[in-house]
Coordinates of C-alpha atoms in Angstrom, one line a residue:
X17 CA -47.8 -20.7 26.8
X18 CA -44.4 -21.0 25.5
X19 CA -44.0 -24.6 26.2
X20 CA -47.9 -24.8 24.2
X21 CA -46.4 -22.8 21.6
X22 CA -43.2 -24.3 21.0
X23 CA -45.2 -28.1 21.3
X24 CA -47.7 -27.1 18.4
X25 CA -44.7 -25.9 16.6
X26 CA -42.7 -29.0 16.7
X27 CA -46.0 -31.4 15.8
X28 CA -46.5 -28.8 12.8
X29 CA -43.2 -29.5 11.3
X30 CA -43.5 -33.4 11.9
X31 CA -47.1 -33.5 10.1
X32 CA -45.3 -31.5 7.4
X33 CA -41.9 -33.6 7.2
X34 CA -43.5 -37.2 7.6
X35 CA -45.8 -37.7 4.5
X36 CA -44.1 -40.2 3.2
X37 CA -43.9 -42.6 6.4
X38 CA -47.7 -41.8 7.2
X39 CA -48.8 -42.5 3.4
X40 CA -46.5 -46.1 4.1
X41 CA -47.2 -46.5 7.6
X42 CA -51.0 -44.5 8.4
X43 CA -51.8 -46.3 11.0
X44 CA -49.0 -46.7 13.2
X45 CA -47.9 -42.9 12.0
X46 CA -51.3 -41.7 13.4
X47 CA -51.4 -43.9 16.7
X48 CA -47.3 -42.5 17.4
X49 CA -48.3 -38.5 16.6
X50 CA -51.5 -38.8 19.1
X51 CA -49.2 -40.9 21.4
X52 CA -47.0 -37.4 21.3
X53 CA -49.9 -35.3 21.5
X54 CA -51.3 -37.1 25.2
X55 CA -47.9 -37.2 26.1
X56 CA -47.0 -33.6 26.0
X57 CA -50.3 -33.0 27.9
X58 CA -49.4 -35.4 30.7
X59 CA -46.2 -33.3 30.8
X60 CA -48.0 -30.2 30.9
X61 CA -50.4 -31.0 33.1
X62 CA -47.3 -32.1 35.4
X63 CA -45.9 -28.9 35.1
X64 CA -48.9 -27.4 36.3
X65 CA -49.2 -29.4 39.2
X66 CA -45.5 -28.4 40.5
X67 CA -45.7 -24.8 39.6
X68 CA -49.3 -24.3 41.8
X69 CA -47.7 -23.3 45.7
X70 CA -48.0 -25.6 48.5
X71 CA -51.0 -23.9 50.1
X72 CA -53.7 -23.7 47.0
X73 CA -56.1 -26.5 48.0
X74 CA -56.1 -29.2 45.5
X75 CA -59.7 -28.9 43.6
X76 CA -62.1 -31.5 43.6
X77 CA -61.5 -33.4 40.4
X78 CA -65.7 -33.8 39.6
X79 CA -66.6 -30.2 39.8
X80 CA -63.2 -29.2 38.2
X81 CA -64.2 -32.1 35.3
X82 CA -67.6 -31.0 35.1
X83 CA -66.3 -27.5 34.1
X84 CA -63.9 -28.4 31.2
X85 CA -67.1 -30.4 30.1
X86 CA -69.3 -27.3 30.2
X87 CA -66.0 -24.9 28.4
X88 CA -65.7 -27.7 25.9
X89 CA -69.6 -28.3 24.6
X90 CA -70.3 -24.6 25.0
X91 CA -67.3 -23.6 23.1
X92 CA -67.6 -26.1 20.4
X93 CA -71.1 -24.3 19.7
X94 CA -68.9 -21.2 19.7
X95 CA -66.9 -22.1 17.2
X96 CA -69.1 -23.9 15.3
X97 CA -71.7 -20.6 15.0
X98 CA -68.0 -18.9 13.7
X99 CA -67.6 -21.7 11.4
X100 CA -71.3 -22.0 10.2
X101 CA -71.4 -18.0 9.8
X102 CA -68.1 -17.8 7.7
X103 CA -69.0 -21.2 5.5
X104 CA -72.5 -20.0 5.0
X105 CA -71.8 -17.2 3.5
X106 CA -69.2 -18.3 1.1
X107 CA -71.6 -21.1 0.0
X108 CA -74.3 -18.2 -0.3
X109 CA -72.0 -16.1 -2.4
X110 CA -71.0 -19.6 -4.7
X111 CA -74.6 -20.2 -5.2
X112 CA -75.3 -16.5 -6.0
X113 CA -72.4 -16.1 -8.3
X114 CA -73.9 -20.1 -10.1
X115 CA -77.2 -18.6 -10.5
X116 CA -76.2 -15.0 -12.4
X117 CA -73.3 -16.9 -14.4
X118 CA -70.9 -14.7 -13.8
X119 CA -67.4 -14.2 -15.6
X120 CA -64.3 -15.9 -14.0
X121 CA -63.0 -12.5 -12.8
X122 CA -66.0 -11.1 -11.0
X123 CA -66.9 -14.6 -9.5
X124 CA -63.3 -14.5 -7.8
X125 CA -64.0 -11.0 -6.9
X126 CA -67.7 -12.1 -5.0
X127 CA -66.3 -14.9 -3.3
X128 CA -63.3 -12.4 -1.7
X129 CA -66.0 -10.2 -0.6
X130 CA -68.3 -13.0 0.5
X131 CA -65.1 -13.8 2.7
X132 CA -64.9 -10.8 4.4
X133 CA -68.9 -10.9 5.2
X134 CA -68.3 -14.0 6.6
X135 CA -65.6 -13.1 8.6
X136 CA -67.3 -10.3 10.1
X137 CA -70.4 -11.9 10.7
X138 CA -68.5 -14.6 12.4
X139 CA -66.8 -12.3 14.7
X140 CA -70.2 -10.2 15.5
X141 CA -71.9 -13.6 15.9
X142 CA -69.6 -14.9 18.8
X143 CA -69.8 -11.6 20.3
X144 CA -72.8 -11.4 20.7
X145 CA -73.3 -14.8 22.3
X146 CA -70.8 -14.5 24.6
X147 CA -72.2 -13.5 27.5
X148 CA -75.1 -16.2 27.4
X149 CA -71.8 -18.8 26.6
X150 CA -70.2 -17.2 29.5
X151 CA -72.8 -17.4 32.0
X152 CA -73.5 -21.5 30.4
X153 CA -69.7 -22.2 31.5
X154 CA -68.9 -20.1 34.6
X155 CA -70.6 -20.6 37.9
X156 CA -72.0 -17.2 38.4
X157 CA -75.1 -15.1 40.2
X158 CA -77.5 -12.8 38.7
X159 CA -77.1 -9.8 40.6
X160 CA -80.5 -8.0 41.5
X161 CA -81.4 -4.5 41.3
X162 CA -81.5 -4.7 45.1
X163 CA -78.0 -5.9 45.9
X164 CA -75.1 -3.5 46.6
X165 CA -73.0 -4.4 43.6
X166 CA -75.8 -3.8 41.3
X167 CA -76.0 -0.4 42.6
X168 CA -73.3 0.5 42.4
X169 CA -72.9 -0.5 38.9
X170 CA -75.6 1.4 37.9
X171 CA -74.0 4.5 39.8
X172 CA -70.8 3.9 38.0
X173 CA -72.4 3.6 34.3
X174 CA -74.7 6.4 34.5
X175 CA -71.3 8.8 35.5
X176 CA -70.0 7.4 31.9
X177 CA -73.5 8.0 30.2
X178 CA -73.4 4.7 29.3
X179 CA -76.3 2.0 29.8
X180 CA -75.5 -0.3 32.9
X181 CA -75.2 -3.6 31.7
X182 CA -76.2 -7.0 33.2
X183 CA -74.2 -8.1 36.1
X184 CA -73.3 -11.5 37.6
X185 CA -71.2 -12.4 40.3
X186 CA -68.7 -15.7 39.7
X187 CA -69.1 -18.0 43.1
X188 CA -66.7 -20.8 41.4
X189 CA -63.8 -21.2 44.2
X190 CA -60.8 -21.5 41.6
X191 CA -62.5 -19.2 38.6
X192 CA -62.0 -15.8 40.6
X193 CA -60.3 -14.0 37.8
X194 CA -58.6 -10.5 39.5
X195 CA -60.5 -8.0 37.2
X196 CA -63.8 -7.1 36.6
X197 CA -64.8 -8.1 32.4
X198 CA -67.2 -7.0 30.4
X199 CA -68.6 -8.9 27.0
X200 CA -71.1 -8.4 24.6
X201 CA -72.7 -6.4 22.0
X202 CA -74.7 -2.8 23.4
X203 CA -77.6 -3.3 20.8
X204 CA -78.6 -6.6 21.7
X205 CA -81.3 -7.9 24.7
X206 CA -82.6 -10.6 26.9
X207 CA -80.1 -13.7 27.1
X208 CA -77.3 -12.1 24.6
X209 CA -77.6 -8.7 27.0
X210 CA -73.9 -7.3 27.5
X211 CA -73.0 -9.0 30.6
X212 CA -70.3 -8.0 33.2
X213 CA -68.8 -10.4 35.6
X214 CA -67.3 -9.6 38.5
X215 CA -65.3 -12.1 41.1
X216 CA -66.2 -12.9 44.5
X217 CA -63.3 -12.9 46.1
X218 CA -62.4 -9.7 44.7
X219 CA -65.8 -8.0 46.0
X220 CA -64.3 -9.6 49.6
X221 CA -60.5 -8.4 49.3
X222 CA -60.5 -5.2 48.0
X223 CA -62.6 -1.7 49.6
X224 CA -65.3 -0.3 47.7
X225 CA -63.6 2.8 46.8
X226 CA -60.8 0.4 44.8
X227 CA -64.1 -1.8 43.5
X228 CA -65.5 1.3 42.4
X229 CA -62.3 2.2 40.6
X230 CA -62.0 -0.6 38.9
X231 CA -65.7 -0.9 37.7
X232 CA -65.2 2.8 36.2
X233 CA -62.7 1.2 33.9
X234 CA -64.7 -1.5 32.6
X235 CA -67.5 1.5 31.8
X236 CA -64.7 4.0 30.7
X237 CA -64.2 0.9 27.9
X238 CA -67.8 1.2 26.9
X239 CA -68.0 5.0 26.9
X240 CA -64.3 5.2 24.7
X241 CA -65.7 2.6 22.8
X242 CA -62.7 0.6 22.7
X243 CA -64.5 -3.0 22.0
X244 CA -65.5 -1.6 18.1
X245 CA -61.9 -0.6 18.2
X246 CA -60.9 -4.1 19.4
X247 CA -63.1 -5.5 17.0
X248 CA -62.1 -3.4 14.1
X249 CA -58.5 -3.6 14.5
X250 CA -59.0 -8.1 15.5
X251 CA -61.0 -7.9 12.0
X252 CA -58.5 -6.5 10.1
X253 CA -55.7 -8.1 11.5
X254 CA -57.3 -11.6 10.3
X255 CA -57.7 -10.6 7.0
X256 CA -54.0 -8.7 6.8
X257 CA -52.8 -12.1 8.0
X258 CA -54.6 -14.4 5.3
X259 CA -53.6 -12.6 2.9
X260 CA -50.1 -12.4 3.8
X261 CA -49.9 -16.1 4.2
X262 CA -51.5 -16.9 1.1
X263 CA -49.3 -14.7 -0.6
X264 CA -46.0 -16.0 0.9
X265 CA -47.4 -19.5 -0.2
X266 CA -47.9 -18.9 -3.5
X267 CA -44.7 -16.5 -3.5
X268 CA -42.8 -20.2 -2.5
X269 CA -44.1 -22.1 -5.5
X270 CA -42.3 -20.1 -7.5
X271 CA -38.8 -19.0 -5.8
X272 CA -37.8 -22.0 -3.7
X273 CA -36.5 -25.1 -6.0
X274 CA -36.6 -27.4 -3.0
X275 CA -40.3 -29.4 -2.2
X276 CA -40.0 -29.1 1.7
X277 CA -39.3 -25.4 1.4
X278 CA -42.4 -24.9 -0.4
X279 CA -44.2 -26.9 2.0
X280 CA -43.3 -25.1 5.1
X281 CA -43.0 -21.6 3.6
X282 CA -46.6 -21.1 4.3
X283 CA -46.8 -22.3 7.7
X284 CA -43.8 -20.5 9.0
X285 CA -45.3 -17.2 7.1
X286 CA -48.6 -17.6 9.0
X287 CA -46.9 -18.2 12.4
X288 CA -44.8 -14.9 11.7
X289 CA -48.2 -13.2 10.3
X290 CA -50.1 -14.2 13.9
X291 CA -47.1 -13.5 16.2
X292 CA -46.9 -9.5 14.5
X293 CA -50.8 -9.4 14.9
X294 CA -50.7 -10.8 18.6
X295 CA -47.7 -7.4 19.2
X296 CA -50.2 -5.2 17.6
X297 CA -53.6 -6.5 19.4
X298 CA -50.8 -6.4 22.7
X299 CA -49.7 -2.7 22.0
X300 CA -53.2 -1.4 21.1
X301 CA -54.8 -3.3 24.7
X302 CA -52.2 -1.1 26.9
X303 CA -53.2 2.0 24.6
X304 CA -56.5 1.5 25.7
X305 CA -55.8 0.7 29.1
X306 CA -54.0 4.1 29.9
X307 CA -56.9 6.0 27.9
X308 CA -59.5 4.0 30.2
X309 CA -57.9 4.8 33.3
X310 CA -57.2 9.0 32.7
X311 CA -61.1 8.9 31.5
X312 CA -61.9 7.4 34.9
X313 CA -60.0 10.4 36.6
X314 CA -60.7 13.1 34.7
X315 CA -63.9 12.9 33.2
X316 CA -65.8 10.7 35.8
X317 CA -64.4 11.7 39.0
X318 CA -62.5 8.4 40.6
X319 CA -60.3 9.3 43.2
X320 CA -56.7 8.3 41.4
X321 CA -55.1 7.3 44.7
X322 CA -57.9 4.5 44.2
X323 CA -57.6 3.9 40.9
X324 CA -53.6 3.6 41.7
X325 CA -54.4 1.1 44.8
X326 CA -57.2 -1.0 43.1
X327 CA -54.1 -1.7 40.1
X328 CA -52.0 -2.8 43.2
X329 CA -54.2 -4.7 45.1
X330 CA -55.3 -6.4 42.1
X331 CA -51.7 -8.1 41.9
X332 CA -51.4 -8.3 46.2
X333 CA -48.0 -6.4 45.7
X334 CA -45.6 -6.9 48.8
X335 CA -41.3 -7.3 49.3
X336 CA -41.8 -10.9 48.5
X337 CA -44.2 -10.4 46.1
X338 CA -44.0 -7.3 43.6
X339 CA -46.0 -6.0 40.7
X340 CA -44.9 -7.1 36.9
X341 CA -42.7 -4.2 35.0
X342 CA -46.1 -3.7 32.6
X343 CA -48.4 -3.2 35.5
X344 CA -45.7 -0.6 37.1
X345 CA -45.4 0.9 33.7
X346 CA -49.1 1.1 33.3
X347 CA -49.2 3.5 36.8
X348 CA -46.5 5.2 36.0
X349 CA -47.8 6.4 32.9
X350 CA -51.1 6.9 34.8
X351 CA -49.2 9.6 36.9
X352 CA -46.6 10.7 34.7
X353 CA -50.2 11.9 31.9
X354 CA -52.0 13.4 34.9
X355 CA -48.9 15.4 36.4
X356 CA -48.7 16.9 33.1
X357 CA -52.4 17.4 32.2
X358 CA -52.6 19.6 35.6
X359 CA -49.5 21.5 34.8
X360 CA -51.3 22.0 31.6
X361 CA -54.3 23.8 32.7
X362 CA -52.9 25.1 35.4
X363 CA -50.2 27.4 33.8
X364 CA -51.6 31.2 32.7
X365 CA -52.8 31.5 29.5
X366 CA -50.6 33.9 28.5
X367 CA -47.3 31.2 29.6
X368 CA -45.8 29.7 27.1
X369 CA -46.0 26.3 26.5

């Protein structure tokens, strides 16, 4: 990620600094920046290859191609339902503001506003297809009402007072994520239905005590209601971060003297815009995390030795092998909040505090 980072970084500032040899020079400009662009792939790709372990089998290069295909066209729609949403309504609010005739500073005003609705009904518009995106791109299983993993779903969600939602079993040898997701909008039906995928080497490594655990997170989510929080705080976020960038930009025109400086101000003010947003998104997700895991204890009943093993087992911990300091912070907050909460209610009520 760093290395992708650091990469889109460095072609940023050369797209920036070389105007004046790609006006000259387009075509040989062009055919030296994608040059670059495959090149650092190839590298990356490389890197890859020497950081997977001796024993991972080597996947077949026709089922692995076929699935990039499938991520590609199916996220291309995606993004272009984002695109269409956002677009759409800006034109909308254009037309609208055309028709009435309205005055320069209520036009500017509508078009903010038709913004925002465009922003959000981009984001709600790629939620909601996700799971039927999803299920286009990953090899997956319906799972029936008769098999065991559907049950115990079911059992699971009704203890949240949640609705159970769809489930699906991934079969894909090398897309085994470790942990259980869930995507989707609760209102919605049929092929948009809010769909949670589940790995099949995880059903196969771990007991069902820890599988149950973990599933009672994923429905702890839903009952919390942490995805409108995700959403909310995502939505904001975007806008906090166009406008800071626009603002810097326009903030340049006028204090730097220097025609490169205004060039990049923008571009380095949206990279330090995202990078605060990505900390925030990051800070609120392990938030979440410990609320969804002291739910699951106190509220619905998991055992927390197997809440506590499941986290383990989903990173294989051993001597050689441990677990990452944010995933041993995460369960020692766990037991540090539930230590405290029993000392809580179990002190007399006439003990101070």
């Amino acid at each position: 990620r760093l290395a992708s980072f650091c990469g889109i970084f460095t072609q940023l500032a050369l797209i920036i600094s070389s105007g004046t040899v790609r006006e000259s020079f387009p075509l040989v400009a062009n055919a030296l920046f994608i040059g670059a662009v495959l090149y650092q792939s190839w590298i990356q790709a490389k890197l890859e290859r020497s950081l997977r372990t001796h024993e991972d089998k080597r996947p077949d290069f026709g089922d692995h191609f076929e699935v990039a295909l499938r991520a590609m066209f199916w996220g291309s729609l995606a993004t272009g339902l984002y695109v269409c949403v956002l677009f759409g309504a800006v034109k909308a609010t254009a037309m609208a503001v055309a028709i009435y005739k309205l005055p320069t500073l209520w036009a500017s005003i509508a078009l903010v506003f038709g913004g925002f609705a465009g922003v959000i009904g981009g984001l709600m518009a790629t939620f909601a297809v996700t799971p039927f995106i999803l299920r286009k791109i990953l090899q997956s299983k319906d799972q029936s009402s008769a098999s065991i993993l559907h049950n115990i779903v079911t059992r699971i969600y009704a203890r949240a007072a949640v609705p159970a939602p769809r489930v699906c079993l991934l079969t894909h040898e090398r897309l085994q994520p470790q942990i259980p997701f869930l995507v989707g909008l609760k209102a919605l039906k049929g092929p948009f239905t809010p769909t949670l995928f589940v790995s099949e080497k995880l059903t196969q490594r771990i007991p069902y005590s820890e599988l149950e655990a973990l599933l009672a997170v994923d429905a702890a989510h839903t009952a919390l209601k942490h995805m409108r929080r995700r959403f909310t705080l995502s939505f904001g976020l975007i806008l906090a971060c166009t406008f800071a960038a626009s603002f810097l930009g326009i903030l340049a025109q006028f204090v730097f003297q220097n025609p490169i400086a205004k060039l990049i101000a923008a571009p380095f003010a949206a990279i330090f815009a995202f990078v605060v947003a990505g900390r925030l998104l990051s800070q609120q997700w392990r938030f979440q995390e410990l609320e969804a895991d002291t739910h699951c204890v106190l509220a619905m009943g998991i055992d927390q030795e197997s809440l506590v093993g499941a986290i383990r087992s989903l990173h294989e911990e051993s001597v050689e092998n441990p677990i990452p300091p944010l995933v041993a912070r995460r369960i020692k907050a766990l037991e540090y909040y539930l230590e405290h909460h029993k000392a809580l209610h179990s002190a007399p009520a006439d003990q101070p505090l």
